[in-house]
Amino acid sequence: MIKDILIVGLGSFVGGTLRYMLSIAFNKIARSCRFPIGILVVNVLGCFLIGVLYSYFKNRVGESLLPLLLMTGVLGGFTTFSTFSLEVLQLYQQNELLKAILYVIVSVGIGILACFLGCIVGNK
């Protein structure tokens, strides 16, 4: 049990660090549009990757540490629904209701599509 917790913790550290670096980079690129593109890209990429990993690991027996490290740890630390929710709230508070609604629709819609496509890629 302790080994599993440490594996997830290590993965979360890696995933959280990657999320931070990517979101800063993308937000600098898209600063002029005042749209939270960084977390959108991170969440869509994370949805795609979890689809790939889920497809890869779902029928493999005995590989318990790698899915824990990659799916629960890295991708759990990498994607962030809480930050997404906060950014929707902030857009709303800035009277950017249309952007907030668009952000929710695009994030959820493309996230589900990316997860679906990840499953397809992972099955090949």
Backbone as JSON, one array per atom type, in Angstrom:
{
  "sequence": "MIKDILIVGLGSFVGGTLRYMLSIAFNKIARSCRFPIGILVVNVLGCFLIGVLYSYFKNRVGESLLPLLLMTGVLGGFTTFSTFSLEVLQLYQQNELLKAILYVIVSVGIGILACFLGCIVGNK",
  "N": [[0.81, -1.2, 0.0], [1.91, 1.3, 0.8], [3.88, 1.57, -1.13], [2.29, 1.89, -3.43], [1.06, 4.35, -2.87], [3.28, 6.05, -2.83], [4.1, 5.8, -5.5], [1.9, 6.95, -6.87], [2.07, 9.51, -5.78], [4.59, 10.38, -6.75], [4.05, 10.35, -9.51], [2.02, 12.29, -9.56], [3.45, 14.57, -8.85], [5.12, 14.85, -11.1], [3.16, 15.13, -13.14], [1.75, 17.44, -12.25], [3.78, 19.35, -12.36], [4.35, 19.35, -15.12], [1.84, 20.25, -16.05], [1.78, 22.86, -15.01], [3.97, 24.06, -16.34], [3.24, 23.79, -19.1], [0.73, 25.14, -19.16], [1.46, 27.75, -18.5], [3.14, 28.36, -20.67], [1.34, 28.17, -22.91], [-0.57, 30.09, -22.15], [0.94, 32.42, -22.26], [1.36, 32.59, -25.0], [-1.26, 33.0, -25.9], [-2.08, 35.35, -24.69], [-3.27, 37.78, -25.52], [-5.93, 37.24, -26.21], [-7.26, 36.75, -23.86], [-8.27, 34.3, -22.91], [-8.52, 31.21, -21.26], [-6.5, 29.32, -22.45], [-4.37, 27.65, -21.85], [-4.97, 25.71, -19.73], [-7.11, 24.54, -21.02], [-5.85, 23.28, -23.24], [-4.16, 21.53, -21.81], [-6.08, 19.94, -20.43], [-7.51, 18.75, -22.57], [-5.43, 17.36, -23.89], [-4.73, 15.68, -21.76], [-7.11, 14.2, -21.53], [-7.07, 12.84, -23.97], [-4.7, 11.33, -23.67], [-5.34, 9.75, -21.43], [-7.29, 8.19, -22.51], [-5.8, 6.72, -24.39], [-4.01, 5.35, -22.65], [-5.85, 3.96, -21.02], [-7.02, 2.22, -22.89], [-4.77, 0.76, -23.55], [-4.0, -0.49, -21.12], [-6.26, -1.87, -20.21], [-6.79, -4.63, -20.69], [-4.57, -5.9, -19.78], [-3.03, -7.93, -17.51], [-1.6, -7.86, -14.29], [-0.04, -5.56, -14.43], [0.05, -3.42, -12.37], [1.38, -1.23, -11.17], [2.31, 0.53, -13.16], [-0.06, 1.61, -14.49], [-1.05, 2.93, -12.21], [1.0, 4.8, -11.73], [1.06, 6.28, -14.19], [-1.68, 6.85, -15.02], [-3.3, 7.43, -12.67], [-1.47, 8.92, -11.14], [0.43, 10.66, -12.85], [-1.37, 11.68, -14.91], [-3.51, 12.37, -13.29], [-2.38, 14.41, -11.77], [-1.73, 16.08, -13.82], [-4.01, 16.91, -15.39], [-6.71, 19.14, -14.62], [-9.55, 19.68, -13.18], [-10.49, 21.33, -11.24], [-9.11, 23.77, -11.53], [-10.05, 24.45, -14.04], [-12.78, 24.85, -13.4], [-12.56, 27.07, -11.7], [-11.56, 28.96, -13.53], [-13.74, 29.23, -15.26], [-15.57, 30.4, -13.49], [-14.16, 32.79, -12.99], [-14.18, 34.0, -15.53], [-16.93, 34.44, -15.75], [-17.27, 36.23, -13.6], [-15.92, 38.37, -14.64], [-17.68, 39.39, -16.36], [-17.78, 38.0, -18.76], [-19.61, 36.18, -19.99], [-20.33, 34.78, -22.37], [-17.81, 33.83, -23.22], [-17.27, 32.19, -21.01], [-19.29, 30.23, -21.21], [-18.67, 29.19, -23.75], [-16.12, 28.18, -23.2], [-16.71, 26.1, -21.39], [-18.31, 24.4, -23.01], [-16.56, 23.82, -25.17], [-14.34, 22.71, -23.79], [-15.44, 20.42, -22.47], [-16.72, 19.07, -24.6], [-14.64, 18.7, -26.58], [-12.83, 17.45, -24.92], [-14.13, 14.98, -24.32], [-14.29, 13.94, -26.92], [-11.53, 13.76, -27.48], [-10.78, 11.84, -25.6], [-12.22, 9.64, -26.56], [-10.99, 9.37, -29.11], [-8.42, 8.81, -28.22], [-8.85, 6.28, -27.09], [-9.37, 4.82, -29.43], [-6.88, 5.09, -30.77], [-5.28, 3.85, -28.86], [-6.14, 1.22, -29.1], [-4.97, 0.27, -31.36]],
  "CA": [[0.0, 0.0, 0.0], [2.79, 2.46, 0.86], [4.52, 1.68, -2.44], [1.28, 2.45, -4.35], [0.89, 5.76, -2.53], [4.49, 6.75, -3.29], [4.06, 5.81, -6.97], [0.91, 7.96, -7.25], [2.63, 10.81, -5.4], [5.64, 10.71, -7.72], [3.37, 10.67, -10.76], [1.31, 13.56, -9.39], [4.47, 15.62, -8.9], [5.51, 15.01, -12.51], [2.02, 15.66, -13.88], [1.49, 18.81, -11.84], [4.86, 20.19, -12.89], [4.1, 19.48, -16.57], [0.66, 21.11, -16.23], [2.18, 24.23, -14.72], [4.85, 24.57, -17.41], [2.48, 23.91, -20.35], [-0.3, 26.17, -19.08], [2.14, 29.05, -18.57], [3.6, 28.56, -22.05], [0.21, 28.45, -23.78], [-1.2, 31.35, -21.77], [1.77, 33.51, -22.79], [1.1, 32.67, -26.43], [-2.61, 33.47, -26.15], [-2.37, 36.41, -23.72], [-4.09, 38.85, -26.07], [-7.35, 36.91, -26.31], [-7.79, 36.62, -22.5], [-9.0, 33.03, -22.83], [-7.63, 30.28, -20.55], [-6.12, 28.28, -23.41], [-3.38, 26.74, -21.27], [-5.63, 24.6, -19.06], [-7.89, 23.85, -22.06], [-4.93, 22.38, -23.95], [-3.74, 20.5, -20.86], [-7.17, 19.0, -20.17], [-7.79, 17.97, -23.8], [-4.31, 16.44, -24.03], [-4.88, 14.68, -20.71], [-8.23, 13.32, -21.91], [-6.58, 11.97, -25.04], [-3.71, 10.4, -23.12], [-5.97, 8.77, -20.55], [-7.95, 7.25, -23.42], [-4.75, 5.84, -24.91], [-3.54, 4.48, -21.57], [-6.93, 3.07, -20.63], [-7.11, 1.17, -23.91], [-3.57, -0.07, -23.48], [-3.9, -1.26, -19.88], [-7.51, -2.49, -19.75], [-6.76, -6.09, -20.79], [-3.28, -6.41, -19.33], [-3.07, -8.37, -16.12], [-0.32, -7.84, -13.58], [0.67, -4.28, -14.57], [-0.69, -2.53, -11.49], [2.13, -0.03, -10.81], [2.41, 1.47, -14.28], [-1.28, 2.41, -14.58], [-1.11, 3.83, -11.05], [1.94, 5.89, -11.96], [0.73, 7.11, -15.35], [-3.06, 7.33, -15.09], [-3.72, 8.07, -11.42], [-0.46, 9.89, -10.72], [0.82, 11.7, -13.81], [-2.52, 12.36, -15.52], [-4.28, 12.98, -12.21], [-1.72, 15.67, -11.44], [-1.61, 16.89, -15.04], [-5.29, 17.56, -15.7], [-7.18, 19.84, -13.44], [-10.92, 20.16, -13.3], [-10.71, 22.42, -10.28], [-8.64, 25.01, -12.16], [-11.03, 24.71, -15.1], [-13.97, 25.41, -12.77], [-12.21, 28.41, -11.25], [-11.44, 29.85, -14.69], [-15.11, 29.51, -15.7], [-16.08, 31.37, -12.53], [-13.49, 34.08, -13.2], [-14.73, 34.58, -16.77], [-18.27, 34.92, -15.39], [-17.12, 37.41, -12.74], [-15.41, 39.45, -15.49], [-18.78, 39.65, -17.31], [-17.46, 37.31, -20.01], [-20.5, 35.02, -19.94], [-20.21, 34.03, -23.61], [-16.53, 33.1, -23.16], [-17.4, 31.14, -20.0], [-20.1, 29.16, -21.79], [-17.87, 28.59, -24.82], [-15.04, 27.43, -22.56], [-17.3, 24.86, -20.86], [-18.73, 23.54, -24.13], [-15.38, 23.36, -25.9], [-13.54, 21.83, -22.93], [-16.1, 19.14, -22.26], [-16.93, 18.42, -25.9], [-13.37, 18.26, -27.16], [-12.25, 16.49, -23.98], [-14.75, 13.67, -24.55], [-13.84, 13.5, -28.24], [-10.12, 13.38, -27.36], [-10.74, 10.57, -24.87], [-12.7, 8.64, -27.52], [-9.92, 9.16, -30.1], [-7.33, 8.13, -27.51], [-9.21, 4.85, -27.0], [-9.17, 4.25, -30.76], [-5.44, 4.99, -30.99], [-4.75, 2.85, -27.94], [-6.53, -0.13, -29.53], [-4.24, -0.11, -32.57]],
  "C": [[0.86, 1.27, 0.0], [3.47, 2.67, -0.5], [3.56, 2.3, -3.46], [1.11, 3.96, -4.12], [2.08, 6.58, -3.01], [4.53, 6.85, -4.81], [3.09, 6.89, -7.46], [1.44, 9.36, -6.93], [3.71, 11.28, -6.35], [5.02, 11.13, -9.04], [2.65, 12.01, -10.69], [2.27, 14.75, -9.44], [4.86, 15.9, -10.35], [4.38, 15.65, -13.3], [1.71, 17.1, -13.53], [2.54, 19.78, -12.36], [4.68, 20.41, -14.39], [2.92, 20.4, -16.85], [1.04, 22.57, -16.05], [2.99, 24.82, -15.87], [4.07, 24.77, -18.72], [1.44, 25.03, -20.28], [0.31, 27.57, -19.13], [2.56, 29.35, -20.01], [2.44, 28.92, -22.98], [-0.49, 29.75, -23.43], [-0.38, 32.55, -22.22], [1.51, 33.7, -24.28], [-0.24, 33.34, -26.7], [-3.03, 34.61, -25.22], [-3.35, 37.44, -24.26], [-5.58, 38.51, -26.12], [-8.02, 36.73, -24.95], [-8.7, 35.41, -22.36], [-8.06, 32.0, -22.22], [-7.24, 29.07, -21.4], [-5.19, 27.24, -22.8], [-4.02, 25.52, -20.63], [-6.52, 23.84, -20.04], [-7.02, 22.85, -22.8], [-4.5, 21.23, -23.05], [-4.85, 19.47, -20.65], [-7.51, 18.16, -21.4], [-6.68, 16.95, -24.03], [-4.4, 15.32, -22.99], [-6.0, 13.7, -21.0], [-7.8, 12.34, -22.99], [-5.63, 10.9, -24.48], [-4.34, 9.36, -22.2], [-6.76, 7.75, -21.37], [-6.96, 6.24, -23.98], [-4.32, 4.85, -23.83], [-4.61, 3.5, -21.1], [-7.05, 1.9, -21.61], [-5.93, 0.22, -23.82], [-3.6, -1.01, -22.27], [-5.14, -2.1, -19.56], [-7.51, -4.01, -19.79], [-5.43, -6.7, -20.37], [-3.33, -6.72, -17.84], [-1.67, -8.27, -15.52], [0.47, -6.56, -13.72], [-0.01, -3.23, -13.69], [0.06, -1.23, -11.18], [2.18, 0.99, -11.94], [1.11, 2.25, -14.49], [-1.45, 3.37, -13.4], [-0.21, 5.05, -11.26], [1.43, 6.84, -13.04], [-0.68, 7.69, -15.31], [-3.48, 8.07, -13.82], [-2.76, 9.18, -11.03], [-0.23, 11.0, -11.72], [-0.4, 12.42, -14.37], [-3.45, 12.97, -14.48], [-3.7, 14.32, -11.78], [-1.68, 16.63, -12.62], [-2.91, 17.62, -15.37], [-5.86, 18.17, -14.44], [-8.58, 20.41, -13.64], [-11.18, 21.32, -12.36], [-10.24, 23.76, -10.86], [-9.58, 25.42, -13.28], [-12.27, 25.39, -14.5], [-13.72, 26.84, -12.29], [-12.13, 29.39, -12.42], [-12.81, 30.18, -15.28], [-15.73, 30.57, -14.79], [-15.47, 32.75, -12.75], [-13.97, 34.76, -14.48], [-16.12, 35.17, -16.5], [-18.17, 36.21, -14.56], [-16.6, 38.62, -13.51], [-16.44, 39.83, -16.55], [-18.48, 39.1, -18.7], [-18.29, 36.03, -20.1], [-20.39, 34.17, -21.2], [-18.91, 33.22, -23.64], [-16.61, 31.97, -22.15], [-18.19, 29.95, -20.56], [-19.33, 28.44, -22.89], [-16.77, 27.71, -24.25], [-15.55, 26.09, -22.02], [-17.63, 23.91, -22.0], [-17.53, 22.97, -24.87], [-14.56, 22.38, -25.06], [-14.16, 20.46, -22.78], [-16.26, 18.38, -23.58], [-15.65, 17.88, -26.5], [-12.67, 17.26, -26.24], [-12.81, 15.09, -24.18], [-14.32, 13.11, -25.89], [-12.39, 13.03, -28.18], [-9.98, 12.05, -26.63], [-11.16, 9.42, -25.79], [-11.61, 8.33, -28.55], [-8.72, 8.47, -29.47], [-7.6, 6.65, -27.37], [-9.0, 4.16, -28.34], [-7.68, 4.05, -31.04], [-4.84, 3.91, -30.09], [-5.09, 1.43, -28.32], [-5.77, -0.59, -30.76], [-2.89, -0.67, -32.24]]
}
